[in-house]
mmCIF file of C-alpha atoms and ligand atoms in Angstrom:
data_model
loop_
_atom_site.group_PDB
_atom_site.id
_atom_site.type_symbol
_atom_site.label_atom_id
_atom_site.label_comp_id
_atom_site.label_asym_id
_atom_site.label_seq_id
_atom_site.Cartn_x
_atom_site.Cartn_y
_atom_site.Cartn_z
ATOM 1 C CA MET A 912 83.958 133.867 -83.994
ATOM 2 C CA THR A 913 82.198 132.482 -80.882
ATOM 3 C CA ASP A 914 78.527 131.995 -79.904
ATOM 4 C CA ARG A 915 77.724 130.314 -83.170
ATOM 5 C CA ILE A 916 74.917 127.925 -84.051
ATOM 6 C CA LEU A 917 75.641 124.328 -85.131
ATOM 7 C CA LEU A 918 72.866 122.974 -87.349
ATOM 8 C CA VAL A 919 72.714 119.179 -87.200
ATOM 9 C CA GLY A 920 70.811 117.659 -90.118
ATOM 10 C CA ALA A 921 71.273 120.850 -92.172
ATOM 11 C CA THR A 922 71.274 118.915 -95.445
ATOM 12 C CA GLY A 923 67.961 117.211 -94.650
ATOM 13 C CA PHE A 924 64.533 118.228 -95.954
ATOM 14 C CA LEU A 925 63.653 120.407 -92.946
ATOM 15 C CA GLY A 926 67.286 121.312 -92.155
ATOM 16 C CA SER A 927 67.872 123.054 -95.474
ATOM 17 C CA PHE A 928 64.888 125.385 -94.816
ATOM 18 C CA VAL A 929 66.153 126.125 -91.308
ATOM 19 C CA ALA A 930 69.643 126.770 -92.699
ATOM 20 C CA ALA A 931 68.252 129.415 -95.072
ATOM 21 C CA ARG A 932 66.511 131.207 -92.186
ATOM 22 C CA LEU A 933 69.596 131.165 -89.930
ATOM 23 C CA MET A 934 72.084 132.335 -92.561
ATOM 24 C CA GLU A 935 72.376 135.899 -91.320
ATOM 25 C CA ARG A 936 73.602 134.490 -87.961
ATOM 26 C CA HIS A 937 76.554 132.705 -89.660
ATOM 27 C CA PRO A 938 75.584 129.166 -88.636
ATOM 28 C CA VAL A 939 77.747 126.083 -89.097
ATOM 29 C CA ALA A 940 76.426 122.909 -90.763
ATOM 30 C CA LEU A 941 77.402 119.453 -89.527
ATOM 31 C CA VAL A 942 78.043 117.367 -92.650
ATOM 32 C CA ARG A 943 79.273 113.894 -93.488
ATOM 33 C CA PRO A 944 81.486 113.071 -96.484
ATOM 34 C CA SER A 945 78.357 111.658 -98.178
ATOM 35 C CA SER A 946 76.120 114.691 -97.426
ATOM 36 C CA GLU A 947 74.562 116.524 -100.403
ATOM 37 C CA THR A 948 75.826 120.009 -99.523
ATOM 38 C CA SER A 949 74.459 121.654 -102.702
ATOM 39 C CA VAL A 950 71.101 121.999 -100.888
ATOM 40 C CA LEU A 951 72.679 124.394 -98.354
ATOM 41 C CA PRO A 952 72.753 128.195 -98.742
ATOM 42 C CA ARG A 953 75.859 129.373 -100.543
ATOM 43 C CA GLY A 954 78.651 130.359 -98.142
ATOM 44 C CA MET A 955 77.440 128.324 -95.163
ATOM 45 C CA GLU A 956 80.377 127.040 -93.124
ATOM 46 C CA LEU A 957 80.641 123.249 -93.169
ATOM 47 C CA ARG A 958 82.204 121.112 -90.466
ATOM 48 C CA ARG A 959 82.793 117.413 -90.863
ATOM 49 C CA GLY A 960 81.394 115.082 -88.223
ATOM 50 C CA SER A 961 78.924 112.306 -87.610
ATOM 51 C CA LEU A 962 76.343 111.405 -85.011
ATOM 52 C CA ASN A 963 77.522 107.793 -85.211
ATOM 53 C CA GLY A 964 80.638 108.400 -83.128
ATOM 54 C CA GLY A 965 83.581 110.717 -82.569
ATOM 55 C CA PRO A 966 83.463 114.239 -81.187
ATOM 56 C CA LEU A 967 81.007 116.745 -82.602
ATOM 57 C CA PRO A 968 82.756 119.869 -83.980
ATOM 58 C CA LEU A 969 81.708 122.255 -81.207
ATOM 59 C CA ASP A 970 84.522 124.827 -81.123
ATOM 60 C CA GLY A 971 82.998 128.324 -80.830
ATOM 61 C CA ILE A 972 79.450 126.881 -80.724
ATOM 62 C CA SER A 973 76.967 128.016 -78.065
ATOM 63 C CA THR A 974 73.690 126.832 -79.641
ATOM 64 C CA VAL A 975 72.707 123.588 -81.372
ATOM 65 C CA VAL A 976 69.677 123.053 -83.588
ATOM 66 C CA TYR A 977 69.164 119.340 -84.113
ATOM 67 C CA CYS A 978 67.120 118.472 -87.230
ATOM 68 C CA ALA A 979 68.379 114.875 -87.578
ATOM 69 C CA SER A 980 66.110 112.035 -86.494
ATOM 70 C CA MET A 981 66.027 111.294 -82.759
ATOM 71 C CA GLY A 982 65.099 107.680 -83.499
ATOM 72 C CA PHE A 983 68.525 106.110 -84.066
ATOM 73 C CA GLY A 984 69.834 105.932 -80.511
ATOM 74 C CA HIS A 985 72.565 108.545 -80.851
ATOM 75 C CA VAL A 986 70.890 111.422 -78.969
ATOM 76 C CA PRO A 987 71.970 110.460 -75.397
ATOM 77 C CA ARG A 988 75.622 110.405 -76.542
ATOM 78 C CA SER A 989 75.233 113.728 -78.368
ATOM 79 C CA VAL A 990 73.590 115.316 -75.301
ATOM 80 C CA ARG A 991 76.517 114.201 -73.107
ATOM 81 C CA GLN A 992 78.931 115.890 -75.518
ATOM 82 C CA LEU A 993 76.869 119.078 -75.654
ATOM 83 C CA GLU A 994 76.810 119.262 -71.856
ATOM 84 C CA GLN A 995 80.553 118.594 -71.560
ATOM 85 C CA ARG A 996 81.222 121.408 -74.050
ATOM 86 C CA ARG A 997 78.851 123.729 -72.146
ATOM 87 C CA ILE A 998 76.416 124.293 -74.980
ATOM 88 C CA SER A 999 73.850 126.641 -73.453
ATOM 89 C CA ARG A 1000 70.888 126.431 -75.857
ATOM 90 C CA ALA A 1001 69.628 123.473 -77.872
ATOM 91 C CA LEU A 1002 66.502 122.847 -79.920
ATOM 92 C CA PHE A 1003 65.613 119.309 -80.998
ATOM 93 C CA ILE A 1004 63.125 118.075 -83.590
ATOM 94 C CA SER A 1005 61.264 114.975 -82.409
ATOM 95 C CA THR A 1006 57.961 113.752 -83.871
ATOM 96 C CA THR A 1007 54.303 113.253 -82.916
ATOM 97 C CA ALA A 1008 54.916 109.619 -83.915
ATOM 98 C CA VAL A 1009 55.938 109.116 -80.269
ATOM 99 C CA PHE A 1010 52.186 109.095 -79.514
ATOM 100 C CA THR A 1011 51.425 106.046 -81.651
ATOM 101 C CA THR A 1012 49.646 103.229 -79.888
ATOM 102 C CA LEU A 1013 50.774 100.753 -82.540
ATOM 103 C CA PRO A 1014 53.964 98.656 -82.419
ATOM 104 C CA SER A 1015 56.885 100.869 -83.532
ATOM 105 C CA ALA A 1016 60.601 100.043 -83.449
ATOM 106 C CA SER A 1017 61.604 103.709 -83.233
ATOM 107 C CA ARG A 1018 59.202 104.780 -80.454
ATOM 108 C CA THR A 1019 61.390 103.644 -77.537
ATOM 109 C CA PRO A 1020 64.651 105.228 -78.795
ATOM 110 C CA ARG A 1021 62.748 108.436 -79.560
ATOM 111 C CA LEU A 1022 61.268 108.584 -76.059
ATOM 112 C CA GLU A 1023 64.676 107.807 -74.549
ATOM 113 C CA ALA A 1024 66.177 110.574 -76.702
ATOM 114 C CA GLU A 1025 63.567 113.071 -75.481
ATOM 115 C CA ALA A 1026 64.193 111.984 -71.868
ATOM 116 C CA ALA A 1027 67.963 112.485 -72.268
ATOM 117 C CA VAL A 1028 67.352 116.016 -73.560
ATOM 118 C CA GLU A 1029 64.888 116.782 -70.753
ATOM 119 C CA ARG A 1030 67.360 115.583 -68.086
ATOM 120 C CA SER A 1031 70.126 117.794 -69.465
ATOM 121 C CA SER A 1032 71.315 121.035 -67.882
ATOM 122 C CA MET A 1033 71.000 122.957 -71.181
ATOM 123 C CA ASP A 1034 68.259 125.429 -72.030
ATOM 124 C CA TRP A 1035 66.513 122.931 -74.295
ATOM 125 C CA THR A 1036 63.333 122.978 -76.383
ATOM 126 C CA ILE A 1037 61.757 120.030 -78.214
ATOM 127 C CA LEU A 1038 59.370 120.465 -81.158
ATOM 128 C CA ARG A 1039 57.316 117.471 -82.222
ATOM 129 C CA PRO A 1040 56.014 117.960 -85.777
ATOM 130 C CA THR A 1041 53.447 115.845 -87.534
ATOM 131 C CA MET A 1042 54.152 114.624 -91.085
ATOM 132 C CA ILE A 1043 56.155 117.316 -92.924
ATOM 133 C CA TYR A 1044 55.385 118.173 -96.554
ATOM 134 C CA GLY A 1045 56.085 120.938 -99.015
ATOM 135 C CA THR A 1046 58.516 120.167 -101.829
ATOM 136 C CA ALA A 1047 59.726 117.350 -104.058
ATOM 137 C CA ARG A 1048 61.986 116.430 -101.136
ATOM 138 C CA ASP A 1049 59.101 115.300 -98.955
ATOM 139 C CA ARG A 1050 58.546 111.572 -99.098
ATOM 140 C CA ASN A 1051 54.783 111.704 -98.859
ATOM 141 C CA ILE A 1052 52.561 114.436 -100.342
ATOM 142 C CA SER A 1053 54.776 115.009 -103.423
ATOM 143 C CA ARG A 1054 54.250 111.344 -104.348
ATOM 144 C CA LEU A 1055 50.498 111.632 -103.758
ATOM 145 C CA LEU A 1056 50.290 114.763 -105.947
ATOM 146 C CA ARG A 1057 52.191 113.178 -108.830
ATOM 147 C CA PHE A 1058 50.047 110.058 -108.582
ATOM 148 C CA LEU A 1059 46.752 111.948 -108.504
ATOM 149 C CA LYS A 1060 47.770 114.109 -111.452
ATOM 150 C CA ARG A 1061 48.204 110.929 -113.541
ATOM 151 C CA ILE A 1062 45.504 108.727 -111.980
ATOM 152 C CA PRO A 1063 42.790 110.567 -110.021
ATOM 153 C CA VAL A 1064 41.520 107.408 -108.324
ATOM 154 C CA PHE A 1065 42.628 106.486 -104.820
ATOM 155 C CA PRO A 1066 41.894 103.669 -102.330
ATOM 156 C CA LEU A 1067 40.488 104.839 -99.001
ATOM 157 C CA CYS A 1068 41.307 102.601 -96.129
ATOM 158 C CA GLY A 1069 39.971 103.924 -92.833
ATOM 159 C CA ASN A 1070 39.324 107.649 -92.652
ATOM 160 C CA ALA A 1071 41.615 108.836 -89.887
ATOM 161 C CA LEU A 1072 42.439 112.429 -88.994
ATOM 162 C CA TRP A 1073 45.654 113.896 -90.431
ATOM 163 C CA GLN A 1074 47.276 117.261 -89.787
ATOM 164 C CA PRO A 1075 50.470 117.554 -91.873
ATOM 165 C CA ILE A 1076 52.691 120.590 -91.394
ATOM 166 C CA TYR A 1077 54.081 122.670 -94.277
ATOM 167 C CA VAL A 1078 57.880 122.691 -94.168
ATOM 168 C CA GLU A 1079 58.183 126.487 -94.326
ATOM 169 C CA ASP A 1080 55.848 126.857 -91.321
ATOM 170 C CA LEU A 1081 57.930 124.353 -89.360
ATOM 171 C CA ALA A 1082 61.192 126.092 -90.281
ATOM 172 C CA ASP A 1083 59.672 129.410 -89.098
ATOM 173 C CA ALA A 1084 58.600 127.669 -85.875
ATOM 174 C CA VAL A 1085 62.134 126.394 -85.270
ATOM 175 C CA VAL A 1086 63.565 129.910 -85.424
ATOM 176 C CA ALA A 1087 60.730 131.468 -83.403
ATOM 177 C CA ALA A 1088 60.991 128.808 -80.679
ATOM 178 C CA LEU A 1089 64.778 129.138 -80.601
ATOM 179 C CA ASP A 1090 64.511 132.882 -80.105
ATOM 180 C CA SER A 1091 61.855 132.768 -77.366
ATOM 181 C CA SER A 1092 62.851 132.436 -73.713
ATOM 182 C CA ASP A 1093 59.300 131.157 -73.021
ATOM 183 C CA THR A 1094 60.133 127.876 -74.774
ATOM 184 C CA VAL A 1095 63.033 126.870 -72.519
ATOM 185 C CA LYS A 1096 62.646 123.363 -71.017
ATOM 186 C CA LYS A 1097 59.348 122.773 -72.840
ATOM 187 C CA VAL A 1098 58.048 120.297 -75.430
ATOM 188 C CA TYR A 1099 55.617 121.427 -78.145
ATOM 189 C CA ASN A 1100 53.474 119.625 -80.678
ATOM 190 C CA VAL A 1101 53.387 121.486 -84.002
ATOM 191 C CA ALA A 1102 51.003 120.647 -86.847
ATOM 192 C CA GLY A 1103 49.063 122.086 -89.781
ATOM 193 C CA ALA A 1104 46.242 124.590 -89.154
ATOM 194 C CA GLN A 1105 43.428 122.057 -88.760
ATOM 195 C CA PRO A 1106 43.093 118.261 -88.771
ATOM 196 C CA LEU A 1107 41.333 116.795 -91.791
ATOM 197 C CA ARG A 1108 39.975 113.355 -92.620
ATOM 198 C CA PHE A 1109 42.122 111.323 -94.990
ATOM 199 C CA ALA A 1110 39.373 111.446 -97.632
ATOM 200 C CA ASP A 1111 39.433 115.281 -97.459
ATOM 201 C CA LEU A 1112 43.222 115.289 -97.566
ATOM 202 C CA VAL A 1113 43.225 113.257 -100.780
ATOM 203 C CA ARG A 1114 40.406 115.345 -102.354
ATOM 204 C CA THR A 1115 42.216 118.581 -101.388
ATOM 205 C CA ALA A 1116 45.459 117.275 -102.888
ATOM 206 C CA GLY A 1117 43.502 116.322 -106.025
ATOM 207 C CA ARG A 1118 42.064 119.835 -106.328
ATOM 208 C CA ALA A 1119 45.620 121.235 -105.987
ATOM 209 C CA VAL A 1120 46.627 119.335 -109.138
ATOM 210 C CA GLU A 1121 43.312 120.165 -110.869
ATOM 211 C CA ARG A 1122 41.783 116.725 -110.554
ATOM 212 C CA ASN A 1123 38.468 115.480 -109.119
ATOM 213 C CA VAL A 1124 39.502 112.367 -107.221
ATOM 214 C CA THR A 1125 37.362 109.230 -107.050
ATOM 215 C CA LEU A 1126 37.837 107.421 -103.740
ATOM 216 C CA ILE A 1127 37.335 103.677 -103.533
ATOM 217 C CA ARG A 1128 36.628 102.477 -100.024
ATOM 218 C CA VAL A 1129 38.646 99.412 -98.968
ATOM 219 C CA PRO A 1130 37.798 97.770 -95.604
ATOM 220 C CA LEU A 1131 40.730 98.063 -93.171
ATOM 221 C CA ALA A 1132 40.760 94.303 -92.442
ATOM 222 C CA ALA A 1133 40.999 93.513 -96.186
ATOM 223 C CA ALA A 1134 43.830 96.031 -96.634
ATOM 224 C CA VAL A 1135 45.767 94.544 -93.698
ATOM 225 C CA LEU A 1136 45.275 91.044 -95.151
ATOM 226 C CA ALA A 1137 46.366 92.177 -98.637
ATOM 227 C CA ALA A 1138 49.441 93.901 -97.159
ATOM 228 C CA GLY A 1139 50.409 90.701 -95.358
ATOM 229 C CA LEU A 1140 49.996 88.645 -98.573
ATOM 230 C CA THR A 1141 51.592 91.032 -101.081
ATOM 231 C CA ARG A 1142 54.267 92.544 -98.786
ATOM 232 C CA VAL A 1143 54.189 95.767 -100.846
ATOM 233 C CA VAL A 1144 53.528 97.614 -97.592
ATOM 234 C CA THR A 1145 53.453 96.088 -94.126
ATOM 235 C CA PRO A 1146 50.205 95.500 -92.200
ATOM 236 C CA GLU A 1147 51.646 97.921 -89.580
ATOM 237 C CA GLN A 1148 51.946 100.669 -92.201
ATOM 238 C CA ILE A 1149 48.290 100.165 -93.168
ATOM 239 C CA CYS A 1150 47.221 100.319 -89.512
ATOM 240 C CA ARG A 1151 49.268 103.513 -89.067
ATOM 241 C CA LEU A 1152 47.416 105.074 -92.021
ATOM 242 C CA ALA A 1153 44.191 104.450 -90.144
ATOM 243 C CA GLU A 1154 45.391 105.885 -86.814
ATOM 244 C CA ASP A 1155 44.240 109.443 -85.940
ATOM 245 C CA LYS A 1156 47.119 111.951 -86.165
ATOM 246 C CA ALA A 1157 45.569 115.224 -84.965
ATOM 247 C CA PHE A 1158 47.382 117.356 -82.382
ATOM 248 C CA SER A 1159 46.731 120.640 -80.604
ATOM 249 C CA TYR A 1160 49.415 123.286 -81.089
ATOM 250 C CA ALA A 1161 47.834 125.756 -78.630
ATOM 251 C CA ASP A 1162 50.998 125.912 -76.471
ATOM 252 C CA ALA A 1163 53.122 126.786 -79.509
ATOM 253 C CA ALA A 1164 50.625 129.449 -80.598
ATOM 254 C CA ARG A 1165 50.767 131.001 -77.120
ATOM 255 C CA ASP A 1166 54.544 130.858 -76.551
ATOM 256 C CA PHE A 1167 55.975 131.664 -79.993
ATOM 257 C CA LEU A 1168 52.958 132.761 -82.065
ATOM 258 C CA PHE A 1169 52.911 129.597 -84.160
ATOM 259 C CA ALA A 1170 50.256 130.130 -86.866
ATOM 260 C CA PRO A 1171 50.531 127.443 -89.532
ATOM 261 C CA ARG A 1172 48.768 127.499 -92.899
ATOM 262 C CA SER A 1173 45.933 125.144 -93.865
ATOM 263 C CA PHE A 1174 46.612 122.003 -95.867
ATOM 264 C CA ALA A 1175 44.708 123.525 -98.807
ATOM 265 C CA GLU A 1176 47.120 126.472 -98.874
ATOM 266 C CA GLY A 1177 50.261 124.382 -98.389
ATOM 267 C CA VAL A 1178 49.405 121.706 -100.894
ATOM 268 C CA ALA A 1179 48.542 124.358 -103.511
ATOM 269 C CA CYS A 1180 52.044 125.838 -103.044
ATOM 270 C CA GLU A 1181 53.571 122.397 -103.349
ATOM 271 C CA ALA A 1182 51.608 121.507 -106.478
ATOM 272 C CA GLU A 1183 52.743 124.727 -108.086
ATOM 273 C CA ALA A 1184 56.384 124.162 -107.041
ATOM 274 C CA LEU A 1185 56.237 120.677 -108.575
ATOM 275 C CA GLY A 1186 54.901 122.123 -111.834
ATOM 276 C CA LEU A 1187 51.623 120.223 -111.422
ATOM 277 C CA ALA A 1188 49.323 123.252 -111.235
ATOM 278 C CA ARG A 1189 48.945 126.881 -112.125
ATOM 279 C CA ARG A 1190 50.141 129.584 -109.741
ATOM 280 C CA ALA A 1191 48.898 129.167 -106.129
ATOM 281 C CA PRO A 1192 47.044 132.153 -104.594
ATOM 282 C CA PRO A 1193 49.253 134.342 -102.333
ATOM 283 C CA ARG A 1194 49.191 133.465 -98.645
ATOM 284 C CA VAL A 1195 46.898 135.523 -96.443
ATOM 285 C CA GLU A 1196 49.005 136.276 -93.345
ATOM 286 C CA PRO A 1197 47.104 135.384 -90.159
ATOM 287 C CA ARG A 1198 46.383 138.271 -87.794
ATOM 288 C CA ARG A 1199 48.540 138.027 -84.657
HETATM 289 N N1 LIG B 1539 59.793 114.050 -92.670
HETATM 290 C C1 LIG B 1539 58.732 113.936 -91.906
HETATM 291 O O1 LIG B 1539 57.590 113.765 -92.383
HETATM 292 C C2 LIG B 1539 58.870 114.046 -90.407
HETATM 293 C C3 LIG B 1539 57.724 113.941 -89.601
HETATM 294 C C4 LIG B 1539 57.841 114.136 -88.227
HETATM 295 C C5 LIG B 1539 59.079 114.392 -87.662
HETATM 296 N N2 LIG B 1539 60.182 114.465 -88.466
HETATM 297 C C6 LIG B 1539 61.474 114.764 -87.821
HETATM 298 O O2 LIG B 1539 61.927 115.999 -88.361
HETATM 299 C C7 LIG B 1539 63.349 116.000 -88.432
HETATM 300 C C8 LIG B 1539 63.772 116.318 -89.845
HETATM 301 O O3 LIG B 1539 63.229 115.351 -90.738
HETATM 302 P P1 LIG B 1539 63.638 115.366 -92.279
HETATM 303 O O4 LIG B 1539 62.590 114.590 -93.011
HETATM 304 O O5 LIG B 1539 63.986 116.717 -92.667
HETATM 305 O O6 LIG B 1539 64.963 114.461 -92.231
HETATM 306 P P2 LIG B 1539 65.898 114.030 -93.440
HETATM 307 O O7 LIG B 1539 65.537 114.718 -94.700
HETATM 308 O O8 LIG B 1539 65.934 112.524 -93.441
HETATM 309 O O9 LIG B 1539 67.326 114.608 -92.993
HETATM 310 C C9 LIG B 1539 68.080 113.971 -92.007
HETATM 311 C C10 LIG B 1539 69.328 114.819 -91.759
HETATM 312 O O10 LIG B 1539 70.070 114.197 -90.700
HETATM 313 C C11 LIG B 1539 71.408 113.989 -91.143
HETATM 314 N N3 LIG B 1539 71.952 112.765 -90.534
HETATM 315 C C12 LIG B 1539 71.368 111.549 -90.515
HETATM 316 N N4 LIG B 1539 72.200 110.683 -89.880
HETATM 317 C C13 LIG B 1539 73.287 111.381 -89.537
HETATM 318 C C14 LIG B 1539 74.490 111.028 -88.873
HETATM 319 N N5 LIG B 1539 74.726 109.780 -88.456
HETATM 320 N N6 LIG B 1539 75.427 111.989 -88.674
HETATM 321 C C15 LIG B 1539 75.211 113.269 -89.089
HETATM 322 N N7 LIG B 1539 74.087 113.652 -89.743
HETATM 323 C C16 LIG B 1539 73.143 112.715 -89.958
HETATM 324 C C17 LIG B 1539 71.294 113.827 -92.634
HETATM 325 O O11 LIG B 1539 72.570 114.075 -93.217
HETATM 326 P P3 LIG B 1539 72.982 113.490 -94.673
HETATM 327 O O12 LIG B 1539 72.594 114.562 -95.655
HETATM 328 O O13 LIG B 1539 74.460 113.299 -94.541
HETATM 329 O O14 LIG B 1539 72.249 112.210 -94.874
HETATM 330 C C18 LIG B 1539 70.269 114.905 -92.974
HETATM 331 O O15 LIG B 1539 70.888 116.162 -92.992
HETATM 332 C C19 LIG B 1539 63.779 114.624 -87.908
HETATM 333 O O16 LIG B 1539 64.015 114.722 -86.537
HETATM 334 C C20 LIG B 1539 62.562 113.753 -88.136
HETATM 335 O O17 LIG B 1539 62.497 112.667 -87.227
HETATM 336 C C21 LIG B 1539 60.122 114.285 -89.807
#
């Protein structure tokens, strides 16, 4: 079979949702010996390989969807291989973290990775999501929900804007962007429906697990000092919490009808999936 899709990062949090949506197109998953393949849809073809070196398994592949991090320096090498093997279409998942104004070790390799993609001769598209949440596999909101269910008290340090994206909405966006010719050679920010202040995010998460959360304000300077002394989190992580992370997705809405759900809707689904709340209300589909 030719003209197949190679899904890089298929076993990851986002990748497994994308895999499920692509199944009817008989995609191929790139996996390592250590990959947890039980998260993949049954019957998905697996091909061994690694981004760390060696050739990517590209026989019969015409399209690549790249859901592995672009922050580890391996993208320029991968792009060279894709071009040599005449891959025609490629979609890459970057991150809105490239916009941070704070010191970040991964920012430069991510920007270099995006530049390598943009210089390539392929029909490429880059999606930059904000923080992704939605199941026990996320490393952020699931922890917050479990914590708030047990202890509905939370420190508030700064009150920045956040706009996390629900994993199912992002997986839908990957497929829609892949299928649209309007997205070729373009970069899109993708985020949740509206930005919300961190205090509202925590209160909304609390409501999803049926708790009224008490917020205790902690001055940013004191939190940075405490982080430096205790080393539980780094001062940089505290500063990042306080940095605004709101992004317009108007281009994505125009080009591939991206219409994400609100955080209230997404977090209610997640709380229910985690067994921390009663059934979430059904999603009201946005009018297109
Ligand atoms: N999670 C977030 O909140 C967030 C926010 C913004 C942007 N993003 C971006 O969204 C994308 C998906 O994130 P995610 O959280 O779903 O990632 P993830 O759960 O950490 O999954 C990473 C995937 O990449 C694969 N991978 C890593 N190193 C590899 C290598 N050397 N060779 C082959 N495969 C390798 C992993 O395979 P194994 O199963 O073998 O480990 C896994 O399938 C990434 O580009 C990330 O930067 C994520």
